[in-house]
mmCIF file of C-alpha atoms in Angstrom:
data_model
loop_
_atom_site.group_PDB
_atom_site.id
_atom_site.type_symbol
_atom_site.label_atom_id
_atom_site.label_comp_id
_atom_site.label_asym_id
_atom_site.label_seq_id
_atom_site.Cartn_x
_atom_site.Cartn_y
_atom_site.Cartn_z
ATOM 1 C CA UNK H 17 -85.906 -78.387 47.963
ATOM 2 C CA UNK H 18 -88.736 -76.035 49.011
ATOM 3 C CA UNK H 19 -86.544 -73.363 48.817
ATOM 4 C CA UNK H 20 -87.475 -71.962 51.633
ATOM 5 C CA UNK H 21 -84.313 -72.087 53.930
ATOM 6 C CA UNK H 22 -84.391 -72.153 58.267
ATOM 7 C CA UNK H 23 -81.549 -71.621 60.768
ATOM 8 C CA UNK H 24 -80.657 -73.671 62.646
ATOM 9 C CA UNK H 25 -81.360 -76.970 61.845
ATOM 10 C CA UNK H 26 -80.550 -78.214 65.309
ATOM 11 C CA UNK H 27 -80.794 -75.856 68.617
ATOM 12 C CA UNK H 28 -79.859 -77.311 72.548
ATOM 13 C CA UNK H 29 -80.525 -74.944 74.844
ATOM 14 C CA UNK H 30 -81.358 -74.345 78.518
ATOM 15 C CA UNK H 31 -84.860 -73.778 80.431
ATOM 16 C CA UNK H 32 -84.919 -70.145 80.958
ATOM 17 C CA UNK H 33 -82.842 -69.072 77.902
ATOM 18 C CA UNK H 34 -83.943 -67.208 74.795
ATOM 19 C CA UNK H 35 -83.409 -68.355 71.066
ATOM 20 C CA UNK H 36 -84.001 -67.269 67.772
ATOM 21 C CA UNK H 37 -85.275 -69.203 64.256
ATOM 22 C CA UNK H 38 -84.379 -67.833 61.691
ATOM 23 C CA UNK H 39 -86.565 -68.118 58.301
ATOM 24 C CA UNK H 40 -85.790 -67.298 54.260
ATOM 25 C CA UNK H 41 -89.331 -67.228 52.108
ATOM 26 C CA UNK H 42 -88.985 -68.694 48.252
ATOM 27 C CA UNK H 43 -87.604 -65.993 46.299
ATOM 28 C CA UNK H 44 -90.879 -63.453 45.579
ATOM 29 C CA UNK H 45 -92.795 -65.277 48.069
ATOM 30 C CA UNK H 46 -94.409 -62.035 50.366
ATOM 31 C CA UNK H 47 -96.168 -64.675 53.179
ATOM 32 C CA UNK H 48 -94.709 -66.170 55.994
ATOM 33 C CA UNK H 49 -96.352 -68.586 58.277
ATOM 34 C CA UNK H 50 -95.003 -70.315 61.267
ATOM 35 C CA UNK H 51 -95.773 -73.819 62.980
ATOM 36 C CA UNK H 52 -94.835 -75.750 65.725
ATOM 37 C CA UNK H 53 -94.575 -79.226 65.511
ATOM 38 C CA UNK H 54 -94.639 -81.355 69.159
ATOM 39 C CA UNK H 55 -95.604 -84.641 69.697
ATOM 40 C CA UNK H 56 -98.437 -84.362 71.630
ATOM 41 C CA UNK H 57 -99.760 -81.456 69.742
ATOM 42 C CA UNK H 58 -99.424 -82.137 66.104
ATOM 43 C CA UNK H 59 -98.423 -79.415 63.371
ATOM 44 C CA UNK H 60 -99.726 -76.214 65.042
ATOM 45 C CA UNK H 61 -100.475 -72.321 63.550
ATOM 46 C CA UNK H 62 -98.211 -69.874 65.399
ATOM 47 C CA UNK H 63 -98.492 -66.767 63.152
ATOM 48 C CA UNK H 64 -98.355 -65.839 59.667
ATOM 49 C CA UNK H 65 -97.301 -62.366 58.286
ATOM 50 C CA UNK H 66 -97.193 -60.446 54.952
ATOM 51 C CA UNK H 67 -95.362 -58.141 53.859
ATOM 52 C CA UNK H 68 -93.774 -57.214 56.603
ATOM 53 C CA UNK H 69 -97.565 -57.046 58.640
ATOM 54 C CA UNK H 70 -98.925 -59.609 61.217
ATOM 55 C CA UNK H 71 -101.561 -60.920 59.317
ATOM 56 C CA UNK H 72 -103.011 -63.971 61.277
ATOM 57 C CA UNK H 73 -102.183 -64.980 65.011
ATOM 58 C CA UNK H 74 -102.461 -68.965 66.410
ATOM 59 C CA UNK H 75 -101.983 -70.349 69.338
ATOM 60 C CA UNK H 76 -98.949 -68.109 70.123
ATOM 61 C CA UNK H 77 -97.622 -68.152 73.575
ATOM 62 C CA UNK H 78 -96.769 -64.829 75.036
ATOM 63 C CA UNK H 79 -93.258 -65.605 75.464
ATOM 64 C CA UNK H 80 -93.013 -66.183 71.450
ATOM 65 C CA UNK H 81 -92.685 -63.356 69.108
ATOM 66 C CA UNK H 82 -92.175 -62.866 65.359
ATOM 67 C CA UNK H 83 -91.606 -60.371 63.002
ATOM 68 C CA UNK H 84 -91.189 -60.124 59.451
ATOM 69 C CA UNK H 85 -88.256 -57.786 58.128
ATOM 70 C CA UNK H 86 -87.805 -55.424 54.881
ATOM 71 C CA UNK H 87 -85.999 -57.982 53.133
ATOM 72 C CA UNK H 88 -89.024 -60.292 53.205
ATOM 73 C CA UNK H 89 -87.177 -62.894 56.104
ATOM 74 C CA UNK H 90 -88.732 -63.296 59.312
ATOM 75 C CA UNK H 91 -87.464 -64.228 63.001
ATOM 76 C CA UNK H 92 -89.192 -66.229 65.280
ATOM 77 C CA UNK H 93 -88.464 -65.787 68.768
ATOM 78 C CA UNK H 94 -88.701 -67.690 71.807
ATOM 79 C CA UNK H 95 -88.033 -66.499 75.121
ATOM 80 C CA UNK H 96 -87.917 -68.263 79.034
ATOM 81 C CA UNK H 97 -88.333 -71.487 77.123
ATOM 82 C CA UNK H 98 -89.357 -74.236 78.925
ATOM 83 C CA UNK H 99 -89.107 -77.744 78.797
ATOM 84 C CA UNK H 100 -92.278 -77.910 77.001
ATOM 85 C CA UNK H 101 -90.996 -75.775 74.038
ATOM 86 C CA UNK H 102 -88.939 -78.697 72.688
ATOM 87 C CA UNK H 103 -89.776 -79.023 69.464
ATOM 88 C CA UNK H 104 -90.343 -78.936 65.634
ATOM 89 C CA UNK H 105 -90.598 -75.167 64.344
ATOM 90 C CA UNK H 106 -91.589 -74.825 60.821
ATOM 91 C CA UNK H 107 -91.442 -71.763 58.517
ATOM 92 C CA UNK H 108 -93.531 -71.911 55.431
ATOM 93 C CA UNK H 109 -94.271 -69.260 52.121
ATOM 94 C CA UNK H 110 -96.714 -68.322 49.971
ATOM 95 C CA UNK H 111 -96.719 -65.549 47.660
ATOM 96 C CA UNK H 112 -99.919 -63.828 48.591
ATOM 97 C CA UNK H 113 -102.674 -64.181 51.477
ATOM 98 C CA UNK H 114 -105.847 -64.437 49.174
ATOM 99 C CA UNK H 115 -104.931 -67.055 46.508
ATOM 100 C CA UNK H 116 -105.510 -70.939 47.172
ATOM 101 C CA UNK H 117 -102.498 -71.932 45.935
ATOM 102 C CA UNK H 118 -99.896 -73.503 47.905
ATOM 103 C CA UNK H 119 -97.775 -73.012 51.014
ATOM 104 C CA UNK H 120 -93.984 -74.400 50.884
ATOM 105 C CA UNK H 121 -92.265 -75.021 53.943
ATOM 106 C CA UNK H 122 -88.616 -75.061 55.222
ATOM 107 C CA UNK H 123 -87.083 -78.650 56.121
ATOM 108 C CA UNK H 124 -87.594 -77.013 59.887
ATOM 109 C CA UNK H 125 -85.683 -76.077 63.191
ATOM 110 C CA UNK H 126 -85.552 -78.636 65.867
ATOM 111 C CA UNK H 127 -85.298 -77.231 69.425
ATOM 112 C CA UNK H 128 -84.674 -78.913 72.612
ATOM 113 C CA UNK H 129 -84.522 -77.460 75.905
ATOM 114 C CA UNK H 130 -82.996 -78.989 78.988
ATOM 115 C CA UNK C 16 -112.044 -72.956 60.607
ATOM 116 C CA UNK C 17 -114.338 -76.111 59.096
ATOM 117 C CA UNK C 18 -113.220 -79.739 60.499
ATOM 118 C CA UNK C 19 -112.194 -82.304 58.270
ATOM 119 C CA UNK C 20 -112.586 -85.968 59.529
ATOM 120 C CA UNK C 21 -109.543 -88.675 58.484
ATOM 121 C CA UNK C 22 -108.907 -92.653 59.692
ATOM 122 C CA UNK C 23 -105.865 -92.380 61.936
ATOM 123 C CA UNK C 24 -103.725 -94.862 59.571
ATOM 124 C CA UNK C 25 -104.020 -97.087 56.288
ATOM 125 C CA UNK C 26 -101.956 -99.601 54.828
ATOM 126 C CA UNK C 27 -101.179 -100.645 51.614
ATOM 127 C CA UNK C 28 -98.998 -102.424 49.030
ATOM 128 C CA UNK C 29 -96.102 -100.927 46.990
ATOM 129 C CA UNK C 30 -97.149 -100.894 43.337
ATOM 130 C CA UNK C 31 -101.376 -100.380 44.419
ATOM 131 C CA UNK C 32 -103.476 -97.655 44.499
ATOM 132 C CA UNK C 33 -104.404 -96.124 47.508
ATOM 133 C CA UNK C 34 -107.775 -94.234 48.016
ATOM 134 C CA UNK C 35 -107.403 -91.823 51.102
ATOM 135 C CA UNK C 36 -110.650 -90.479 52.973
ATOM 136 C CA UNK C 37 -111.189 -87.346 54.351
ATOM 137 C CA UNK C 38 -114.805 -86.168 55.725
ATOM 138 C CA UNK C 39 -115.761 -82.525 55.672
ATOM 139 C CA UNK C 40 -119.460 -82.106 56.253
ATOM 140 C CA UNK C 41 -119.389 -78.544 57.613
ATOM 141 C CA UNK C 42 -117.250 -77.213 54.678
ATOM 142 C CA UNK C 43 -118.766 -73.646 52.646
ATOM 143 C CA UNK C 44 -119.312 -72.972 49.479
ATOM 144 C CA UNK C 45 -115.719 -70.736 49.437
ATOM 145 C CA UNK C 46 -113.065 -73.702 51.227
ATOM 146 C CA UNK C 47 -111.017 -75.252 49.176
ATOM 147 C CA UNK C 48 -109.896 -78.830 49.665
ATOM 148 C CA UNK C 49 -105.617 -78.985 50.248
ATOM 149 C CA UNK C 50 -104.111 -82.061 50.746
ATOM 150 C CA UNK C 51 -100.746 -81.930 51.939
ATOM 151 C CA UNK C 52 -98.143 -84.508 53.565
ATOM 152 C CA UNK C 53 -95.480 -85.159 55.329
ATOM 153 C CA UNK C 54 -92.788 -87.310 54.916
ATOM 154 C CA UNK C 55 -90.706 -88.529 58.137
ATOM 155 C CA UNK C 56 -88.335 -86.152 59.167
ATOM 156 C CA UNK C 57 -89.509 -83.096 56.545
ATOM 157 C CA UNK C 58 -91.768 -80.389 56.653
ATOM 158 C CA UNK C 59 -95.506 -80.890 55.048
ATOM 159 C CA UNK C 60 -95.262 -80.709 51.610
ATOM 160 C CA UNK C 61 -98.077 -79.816 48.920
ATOM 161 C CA UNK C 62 -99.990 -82.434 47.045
ATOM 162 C CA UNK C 63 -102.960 -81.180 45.539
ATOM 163 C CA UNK C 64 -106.063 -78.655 46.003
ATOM 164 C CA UNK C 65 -109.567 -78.724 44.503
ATOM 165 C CA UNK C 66 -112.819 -76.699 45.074
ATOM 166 C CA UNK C 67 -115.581 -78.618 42.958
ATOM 167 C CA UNK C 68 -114.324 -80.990 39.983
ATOM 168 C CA UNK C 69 -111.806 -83.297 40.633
ATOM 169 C CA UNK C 70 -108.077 -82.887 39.879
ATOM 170 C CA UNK C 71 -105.292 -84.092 38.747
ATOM 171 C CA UNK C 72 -101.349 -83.616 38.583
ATOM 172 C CA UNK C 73 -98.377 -85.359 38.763
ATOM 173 C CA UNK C 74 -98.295 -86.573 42.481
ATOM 174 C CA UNK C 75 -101.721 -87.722 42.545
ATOM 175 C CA UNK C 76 -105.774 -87.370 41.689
ATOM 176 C CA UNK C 77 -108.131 -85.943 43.892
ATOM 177 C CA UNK C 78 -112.240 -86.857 43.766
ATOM 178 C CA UNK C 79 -114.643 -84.404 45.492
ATOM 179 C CA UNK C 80 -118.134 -85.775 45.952
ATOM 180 C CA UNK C 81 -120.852 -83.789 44.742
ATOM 181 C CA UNK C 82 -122.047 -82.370 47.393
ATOM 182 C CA UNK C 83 -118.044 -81.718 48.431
ATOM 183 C CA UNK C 84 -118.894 -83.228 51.893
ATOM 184 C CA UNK C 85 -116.582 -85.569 51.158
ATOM 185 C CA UNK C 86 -113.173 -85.970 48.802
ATOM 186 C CA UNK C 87 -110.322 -89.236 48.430
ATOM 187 C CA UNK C 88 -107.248 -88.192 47.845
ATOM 188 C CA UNK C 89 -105.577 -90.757 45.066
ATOM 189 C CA UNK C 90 -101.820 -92.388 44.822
ATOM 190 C CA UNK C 91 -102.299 -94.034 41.576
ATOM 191 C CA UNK C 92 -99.536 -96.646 42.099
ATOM 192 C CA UNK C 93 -98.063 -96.313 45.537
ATOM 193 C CA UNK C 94 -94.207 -96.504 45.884
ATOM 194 C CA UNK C 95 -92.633 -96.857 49.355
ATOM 195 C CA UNK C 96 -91.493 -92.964 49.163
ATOM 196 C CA UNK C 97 -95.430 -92.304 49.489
ATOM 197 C CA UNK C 98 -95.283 -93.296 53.193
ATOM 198 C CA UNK C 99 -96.137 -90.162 54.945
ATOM 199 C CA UNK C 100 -98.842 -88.662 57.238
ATOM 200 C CA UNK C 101 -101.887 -86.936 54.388
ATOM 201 C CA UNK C 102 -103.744 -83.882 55.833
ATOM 202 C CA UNK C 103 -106.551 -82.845 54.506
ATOM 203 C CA UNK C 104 -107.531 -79.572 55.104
ATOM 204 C CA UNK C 105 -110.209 -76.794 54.381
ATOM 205 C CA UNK C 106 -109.136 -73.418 53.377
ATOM 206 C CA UNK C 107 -110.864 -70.347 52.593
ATOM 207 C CA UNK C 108 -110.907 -68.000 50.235
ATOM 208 C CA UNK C 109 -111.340 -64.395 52.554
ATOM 209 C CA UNK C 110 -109.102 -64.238 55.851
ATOM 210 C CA UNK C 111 -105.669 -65.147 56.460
ATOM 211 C CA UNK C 112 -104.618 -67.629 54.590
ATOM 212 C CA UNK C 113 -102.930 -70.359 56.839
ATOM 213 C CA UNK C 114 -103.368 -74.044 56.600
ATOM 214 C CA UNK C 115 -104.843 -75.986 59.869
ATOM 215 C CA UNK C 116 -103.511 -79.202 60.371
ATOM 216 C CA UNK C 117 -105.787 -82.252 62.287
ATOM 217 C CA UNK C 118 -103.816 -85.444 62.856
ATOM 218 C CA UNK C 119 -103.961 -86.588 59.499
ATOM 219 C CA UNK C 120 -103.885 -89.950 57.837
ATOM 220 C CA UNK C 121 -100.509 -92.089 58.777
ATOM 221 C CA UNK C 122 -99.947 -94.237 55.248
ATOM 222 C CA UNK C 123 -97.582 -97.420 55.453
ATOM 223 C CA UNK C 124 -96.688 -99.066 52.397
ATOM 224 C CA UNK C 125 -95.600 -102.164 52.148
ATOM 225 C CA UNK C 126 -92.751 -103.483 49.901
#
């Protein structure tokens, strides 16, 4: 256990809808990065923030958005989802942004759109 | 970001070491080398970092050339549990802090 937690685990929806992930950081942990996993694309870098401040920006589709609330959890959302937006969404902590030391990451959020 | 270079896949027996590659030629005198992995079905999990002398902890060892153009990431005695995809990656001390994944190195161990 990471202890990072996501919600949900599992997530059917429709092309055209709207959804949102749902991510708890390690207790003290002020970083939060998000990832998108896909076949065809590998893990990939959505957006990271800190503290409640965007702190790094990936290959984020304009349709996505994230923030980071006072309480340290973040939302990731996802909006006219296509079919292409199917699948793995990962949530991951760290405590700072300038230290090497290690990122832990939530058991994930699976997504498929029909 | 630097790139880090890894075989697609290895195999190896239960019970053996296994010596993992990864080539970073372009890496500065600031990246660290992380080595994470991912087990099926689980989000990447944290296995080691170095920056010059080689490591160790409980999961595994990790040797960095001298010239750091080049580290192996080391399962001492390889249990089928170890079967995972290993990504090594480069990270920097300034700037935002977040890992890039390549396609990593697909380990199958065999009983």
């Amino acid at each position: 256990d990471s202890g990072v937690t996501q919600t949900p685990k599992h997530l059917i929806t429709a092309t055209g809808q709207r959804v949102t992930l749902r991510c708890s950081p390690r207790s003290g942990d002020l970083s939060v990065y998000w990832y998108q996993q896909s076949l065809d694309q590998g893990l990939q870098f959505l957006i990271q923030y800190y503290n409640g401040e965007e702190r790094a920006k990936g290959n984020i589709l304009e349709r996505f958005s994230a923030q980071q609330f006072p309480d340290l959890h973040s939302e990731l959302n996802l909006s006219s989802l296509e079919l292409g937006d199917s699948a793995l969404y990962f949530c991951a902590s760290s405590v700072g942004t300038t230290t090497p030391g290690e990122l832990f990451f939530g058991e994930g959020s699976r997504l498929t759109v029909l | 970001d630097a790139k880090t270079t890894q075989p697609n896949s290895m195999e190896s027996n239960e019970e053996e070491p296994v010596h993992l590659p990864c080539n970073h030629s372009t890496i500065s005198g600031t990246d660290y080398i992380h080595w994470y992995r991912q087990l099926p079905s689980q989000g990447p999990e944290y296995v080691i970092h170095g920056l010059t002398s080689n490591v160790n902890n409980r999961m595994a060892s990790l040797a960095i050339a001298e010239d750091r153009k080049s580290s192996t990431l080391i399962l001492h005695r390889a249990t089928l549990r170890d079967a995972a995809v290993y990504y090594c990656i480069l990270r920097g001390l300034r700037g935002a802090q977040k890992l890039v994944f390549g396609q990593g190195t697909r380990l199958t161990i065999n009983p």
